[in-house]
Amino acid sequence: MNYLFLRYFRIALCIILLTHLTGCWDQIELEDRALILGIGIDEAEPDAAEKEDLSSHHAQETKALDDRMIRVTAQIAVPGRIPLGPGGNDGSSEGKNEPVWVVSVVGHTLHDALSNLQQEIADPRSLIHLRVIVVNEKIARRGLDDLNDYLRRNQEVRRSTWLLVTDNIAADLMNVAPPLERVPTLYLLAMLEKAQGMGKFPKNSLSNFWNSESKMGQNAFLPYVSIRQQDNILIGGLAYFNSSKLVGTTTPFEIGAYMAANGINPGGYSALYNVPGIGFVTIRTTARESNIEVKIQNGRPHATISINVQAELAEKYSPAREMDDQEELDLAEQEFNRVAKSVLSGLIKKTQQGKSDIFGFGEIVRAHQRQFWHEHIHKKSDWENLYSDMTYTIHMNTDIRRVGMKID
């Protein structure tokens, strides 16, 4: 009898304890959260300190930071209005059913600005669905350490979030309304992810940026975007950093050179160039392979970059030549090798001027030249100084496999 009583008592106790594990006691419905999808960060106006809503400090306590205030523009999802698929505007053109609500506040830090934002919205703000952060170029040039510190410490921020740099006002990207997507942030996200899939841009989320920044022998880069024709967004190149500060940007064409040097696939870039005796042709890369070796020559690192590219003939400008002869294809390959080497060499020199090793040559030295590394590199700036004077050799080989419907 006592055994049965103990058995039933234990079962009842387990059932009671299970009710405390459901998590319902502290639940917050999605409709009761202010879900922030995107954030734009710009420099605040000179008189921003006088207009700030003081929600986390006294004015005198932060006077030293008044000249570094930021304006944060947040894109907040409106419950029930985010489209789950393609569809009509549902009257959004009248401004009554917009899927997002754009709110702008100022603050001395990112947390301070978001605290001020909370004072203006009823529901608790949440960053669990934050997908895109756009930073104005002026903010990036003065440094991202303070922004990264907050983002690293906040457990709601996904490491798959994209961090971008723009030469426009970042708040403007929170208001862009392209016809292909009703939600500007989701359009930005889709554009970056599809560019990655098409070989137009390397994978580079927050986690990649932080990993590169934390390495002794490598520097980080971010996508550099611009607004074109009001509602179009252009991936304008790479924004490369030194000590978390923006030091330079590339052109879109140089993105392809960076991806070729690192063997990042698929190949997605095309090159229009003049082949002597043939005329202008366009070659589209389809696949890339690369091998980088760094050896110590005369007490200095020397990099040898070997790149193999598979390509196809996309177009031929001059109708006089058919480009169906192997000798003509060889000429096109040789000229493409020359053009590609010139572009990559220019990119390396540009990053050397900014002391920003986005290629990761320093990590190769650290892995394979341990004695040299321990003798000469004691902090990250030591490698950055060495990188600025590093010599290199580029070997380029191109194989045009397709000239139309025919594959060689």
Short mmCIF file of C-alpha atoms in Angstrom, two decimals, residues 319-325:
data_model
loop_
_atom_site.label_atom_id
_atom_site.label_comp_id
_atom_site.label_asym_id
_atom_site.label_seq_id
_atom_site.Cartn_x
_atom_site.Cartn_y
_atom_site.Cartn_z
CA PRO A 319 31.87 41.03 -85.75
CA ALA A 320 34.95 40.68 -87.96
CA ARG A 321 36.41 37.83 -85.88
CA GLU A 322 34.53 34.67 -84.93
CA MET A 323 36.75 33.74 -81.95
CA ASP A 324 36.50 30.05 -82.80
CA ASP A 325 40.23 29.53 -83.26
#
